[in-house]
Amino acid sequence: MQLNMNGMRLGPLPRRKTAVHVFGDFLAYLYRCTRNFITDTHGNGAALWNAVEHNIQFVLSHPNGWEGAQQTKMRRSAVYGGLIPDTNEGKARIRFVTEGEASLHACVLNGLAADVLSVRSDSLFRWTRSDRLIAIQNPSKHGFLIADAGGGTLDISAYAIRGTTPLVMEEIAPPDCIFAGSVFVSRRAREFLEGTSLRQFISFQRLLTMRTEKLKNSRYGTPAALDHITQRFDETTKRLFRDRKDLQFIPFGSPLDKDLAVGIRGGQLKLTGWVLPRLLCYMSSTRNPQE
């Protein structure tokens, strides 16, 4: 499927279309695909679906910090998408879980408890199969942080182990949610390339060795070129990043593409320090739970 990145910018919604409608359309699509899969792949799929259709329990996840107001809109989306009827009984079939709680269960199922109970190092960092960075910090013997760095949000949760048989965990600090996921990293990268993002990060001026306008006055600074470079950044450089001390390169063109004034050589754009705003945002978010 070909996606129109639109320069990593969000376009306006169609007239009379709200976020509730958009989310409802998305839920309807997932619901329809699930129904078709069950009815098409099981021998008695149609009968099975008809038997459970009106008793399906839906579990929807949402960012840390979302409460009644946001959950009410999500229920309205479920009604709009045809998942449930607009009745009290129907709405009772919708359950919610925060991203932090979902990450905790995922980590426990993948061996987190054994790591926290047996390893005495200060922190553990893991990359999941979906390229999501999970930072598990263990500042004390039985306390740890989970940082779920996803596509849209960075969700921080702090827990303490209160028992091991059975496993009992307690949330020991208010969960935090920052809109600093990978999509926002790509948007900031594009803003940086076109010379707009440092207005928001003036305190990092001395940490970035590149000119703030970067590609603004280069032949590679056209909207189409910036879209292409940003897309290549999103597909390659961002996913390969491991150490902020290392130089980063965006491979976007042919060996003939060259503009030394802005750091382009052999079809690659040289970057240094592009990830600092993201990392410092992460550190500021995890500092309070650690304290």
XYZ file of C-alpha atoms in Angstrom:
291
model
C 0.000 0.000 0.000
C 1.409 3.384 -1.011
C 1.096 6.057 1.654
C 1.001 9.781 0.964
C 3.277 11.190 3.669
C 2.293 14.808 2.940
C 5.634 15.936 4.319
C 4.881 14.214 7.648
C 2.207 16.852 8.252
C -1.362 16.159 9.309
C -3.895 17.439 6.805
C -7.296 18.795 7.809
C -10.163 16.365 8.255
C -12.974 16.344 5.684
C -15.962 18.529 6.441
C -18.317 17.117 9.086
C -15.695 14.490 9.943
C -14.365 14.400 13.491
C -11.660 12.368 15.198
C -14.438 10.203 16.661
C -15.615 9.371 13.133
C -12.081 8.636 11.920
C -11.398 6.287 14.809
C -14.807 4.696 14.297
C -14.016 4.056 10.624
C -10.716 2.464 11.638
C -12.410 0.217 14.205
C -15.050 -0.740 11.634
C -12.318 -1.757 9.190
C -10.554 -3.923 11.788
C -13.860 -5.447 12.864
C -14.818 -6.256 9.287
C -11.424 -7.848 8.548
C -11.643 -9.961 11.704
C -15.161 -11.126 10.875
C -14.215 -12.019 7.301
C -11.149 -13.931 8.466
C -13.166 -16.022 10.928
C -16.036 -16.747 8.562
C -13.736 -17.538 5.614
C -11.084 -19.680 7.314
C -13.151 -21.821 9.689
C -15.286 -24.689 8.454
C -18.280 -23.468 10.431
C -17.100 -19.860 10.553
C -20.454 -18.266 9.782
C -22.238 -20.233 12.499
C -19.425 -19.550 14.957
C -19.591 -15.826 14.284
C -23.364 -15.689 14.616
C -23.113 -17.450 17.983
C -20.691 -14.947 19.526
C -21.332 -11.741 17.575
C -23.510 -10.099 20.225
C -21.313 -11.112 23.161
C -17.878 -10.026 21.934
C -15.814 -8.161 24.526
C -13.569 -5.449 23.045
C -10.374 -4.319 24.783
C -9.118 -0.930 23.560
C -5.763 0.516 24.579
C -5.058 4.218 24.985
C -2.155 6.437 26.111
C -1.309 6.834 29.772
C -3.278 9.608 31.424
C -6.424 9.260 29.328
C -9.516 8.963 31.484
C -13.285 9.324 31.308
C -13.560 12.040 28.661
C -11.326 10.275 26.159
C -12.813 6.854 26.923
C -16.307 8.217 26.295
C -15.246 9.335 22.820
C -13.697 5.933 22.155
C -17.006 4.286 23.085
C -18.797 6.619 20.689
C -16.341 5.566 17.988
C -17.102 1.912 18.697
C -20.821 2.626 18.312
C -20.218 4.612 15.118
C -18.084 1.786 13.720
C -20.799 -0.794 14.334
C -18.911 -2.796 16.956
C -21.579 -2.381 19.623
C -25.137 -1.033 19.842
C -25.752 2.352 21.444
C -27.081 0.850 24.680
C -25.745 0.465 28.199
C -25.357 -3.268 27.605
C -23.431 -2.632 24.421
C -21.133 -0.035 25.977
C -20.388 -2.431 28.841
C -18.683 -4.699 26.299
C -15.930 -2.106 25.809
C -12.976 -2.357 28.183
C -9.944 -0.114 28.369
C -6.289 -0.656 29.193
C -3.539 1.958 29.267
C -0.441 1.557 27.127
C 1.586 1.246 30.320
C -0.558 -1.603 31.635
C -0.457 -3.357 28.271
C 3.337 -2.988 28.129
C 3.657 -4.377 31.650
C 1.676 -7.504 30.736
C 3.693 -7.915 27.531
C 6.968 -7.605 29.433
C 5.883 -10.095 32.099
C 4.876 -12.600 29.426
C 8.313 -12.162 27.830
C 10.334 -12.689 31.007
C 10.497 -9.238 32.625
C 9.817 -10.536 36.128
C 12.775 -12.926 36.007
C 15.069 -10.127 34.803
C 13.990 -7.667 37.476
C 14.237 -10.213 40.273
C 17.617 -11.644 39.264
C 19.542 -8.811 37.553
C 20.987 -6.060 39.730
C 22.169 -3.711 36.991
C 20.704 -0.218 36.855
C 18.948 -0.524 33.534
C 18.044 -2.864 30.722
C 17.226 -1.785 27.177
C 15.481 -4.024 24.674
C 14.285 -3.705 21.117
C 11.118 -5.635 20.376
C 10.350 -7.334 17.085
C 8.314 -4.312 16.019
C 11.293 -1.965 16.546
C 9.830 -0.458 19.706
C 12.429 0.496 22.306
C 11.516 -0.779 25.755
C 13.638 0.695 28.544
C 13.411 -1.264 31.777
C 15.108 0.565 34.617
C 15.662 -1.045 38.000
C 16.950 1.661 40.395
C 16.112 -0.463 43.460
C 15.782 -4.173 44.122
C 12.061 -4.331 43.459
C 11.221 -1.153 41.495
C 11.416 -0.577 37.757
C 10.302 1.738 34.953
C 8.829 0.750 31.620
C 9.220 3.222 28.761
C 7.196 2.243 25.708
C 8.540 4.296 22.817
C 5.893 3.731 20.176
C 4.821 5.419 16.981
C 2.776 8.238 18.459
C 3.483 8.437 22.167
C 6.168 7.774 24.743
C 4.478 6.105 27.710
C 6.319 5.961 31.041
C 5.124 3.749 33.897
C 6.716 2.945 37.263
C 6.023 -0.254 39.179
C 7.206 -2.077 42.273
C 7.145 -5.810 42.849
C 5.208 -6.536 46.056
C 5.143 -10.310 45.770
C 6.504 -13.111 43.644
C 4.267 -16.123 44.383
C 1.902 -15.091 42.968
C 3.457 -12.118 41.153
C 2.031 -8.869 42.567
C 2.949 -5.452 41.144
C 1.950 -1.967 42.250
C 2.045 1.293 40.319
C 4.243 3.608 42.413
C 4.161 6.845 40.379
C 1.616 8.579 38.142
C 1.986 7.305 34.564
C 3.195 9.809 31.996
C 2.476 10.164 28.295
C 4.377 12.403 25.875
C 3.566 12.855 22.212
C 7.148 12.171 21.164
C 6.842 8.871 19.315
C 8.601 7.911 16.111
C 6.147 9.821 13.901
C 6.980 13.042 15.734
C 10.701 12.293 15.392
C 10.266 12.189 11.609
C 8.250 15.404 11.657
C 10.939 17.128 13.720
C 13.584 15.850 11.329
C 11.777 17.444 8.401
C 11.317 20.703 10.291
C 15.012 20.667 11.109
C 15.962 20.091 7.475
C 13.816 22.987 6.284
C 15.000 25.244 9.100
C 12.019 25.588 11.440
C 12.463 23.191 14.344
C 15.258 24.926 16.220
C 12.864 27.671 17.210
C 11.455 25.070 19.585
C 14.864 23.769 20.704
C 16.958 26.925 21.005
C 18.713 25.526 24.105
C 20.308 22.834 21.937
C 21.853 25.326 19.508
C 25.389 24.685 20.699
C 24.898 20.937 20.586
C 24.034 20.841 16.897
C 26.949 21.324 14.547
C 24.857 21.986 11.456
C 23.483 25.308 10.284
C 19.917 25.798 11.422
C 18.621 26.343 7.911
C 20.326 23.112 6.742
C 18.754 22.575 3.299
C 16.799 25.824 3.100
C 19.068 27.420 0.490
C 20.141 24.194 -1.189
C 18.750 22.676 -4.367
C 17.713 19.812 -2.110
C 15.476 22.129 -0.096
C 12.425 21.909 -2.350
C 9.249 20.448 -0.820
C 9.474 17.337 -3.011
C 13.127 16.753 -2.116
C 12.449 17.289 1.589
C 9.570 14.817 1.458
C 11.829 12.213 -0.155
C 14.711 12.770 2.272
C 12.333 12.639 5.235
C 10.835 9.401 3.951
C 14.306 7.870 3.616
C 15.118 9.080 7.124
C 11.957 7.412 8.393
C 12.750 4.143 6.589
C 16.468 3.861 7.361
C 18.328 6.268 9.630
C 15.732 6.490 12.375
C 15.378 2.720 12.620
C 19.132 2.063 12.664
C 19.968 4.606 15.369
C 21.657 3.169 18.457
C 24.109 5.737 19.860
C 23.725 9.534 19.825
C 27.526 9.892 19.707
C 27.685 8.262 16.279
C 27.358 10.187 13.044
C 24.116 9.536 11.204
C 23.569 9.471 7.450
C 20.404 9.594 5.352
C 20.915 7.675 2.084
C 18.515 9.340 -0.324
C 20.116 9.723 -3.755
C 22.745 8.553 -6.214
C 26.556 8.908 -5.956
C 26.227 12.025 -8.111
C 24.222 13.912 -5.480
C 26.659 16.262 -3.775
C 26.450 19.530 -1.831
C 29.292 19.761 0.669
C 27.986 23.044 2.090
C 25.042 21.214 3.656
C 26.733 17.873 4.306
C 25.638 15.909 1.222
C 28.198 13.597 -0.344
C 27.632 10.545 -2.532
C 23.860 10.734 -2.187
C 23.959 10.748 1.615
C 23.091 13.570 4.000
C 25.280 13.741 7.093
C 23.574 14.440 10.417
C 24.862 14.968 13.937
C 22.726 15.410 17.007
C 19.340 14.987 15.315
C 18.085 12.745 18.098
C 19.023 14.975 21.037
C 15.588 16.616 21.447
C 13.976 13.171 21.526
C 16.481 11.783 24.044
C 16.301 14.783 26.338
C 12.499 14.621 26.203
C 12.740 10.973 27.253
C 15.121 11.751 30.113
C 12.946 14.559 31.463
C 9.945 12.240 31.407
C 11.686 9.435 33.290
C 13.353 11.675 35.866
C 10.282 12.212 38.073
C 9.326 8.525 38.402
C 12.953 7.709 39.256
C 12.905 10.298 42.031
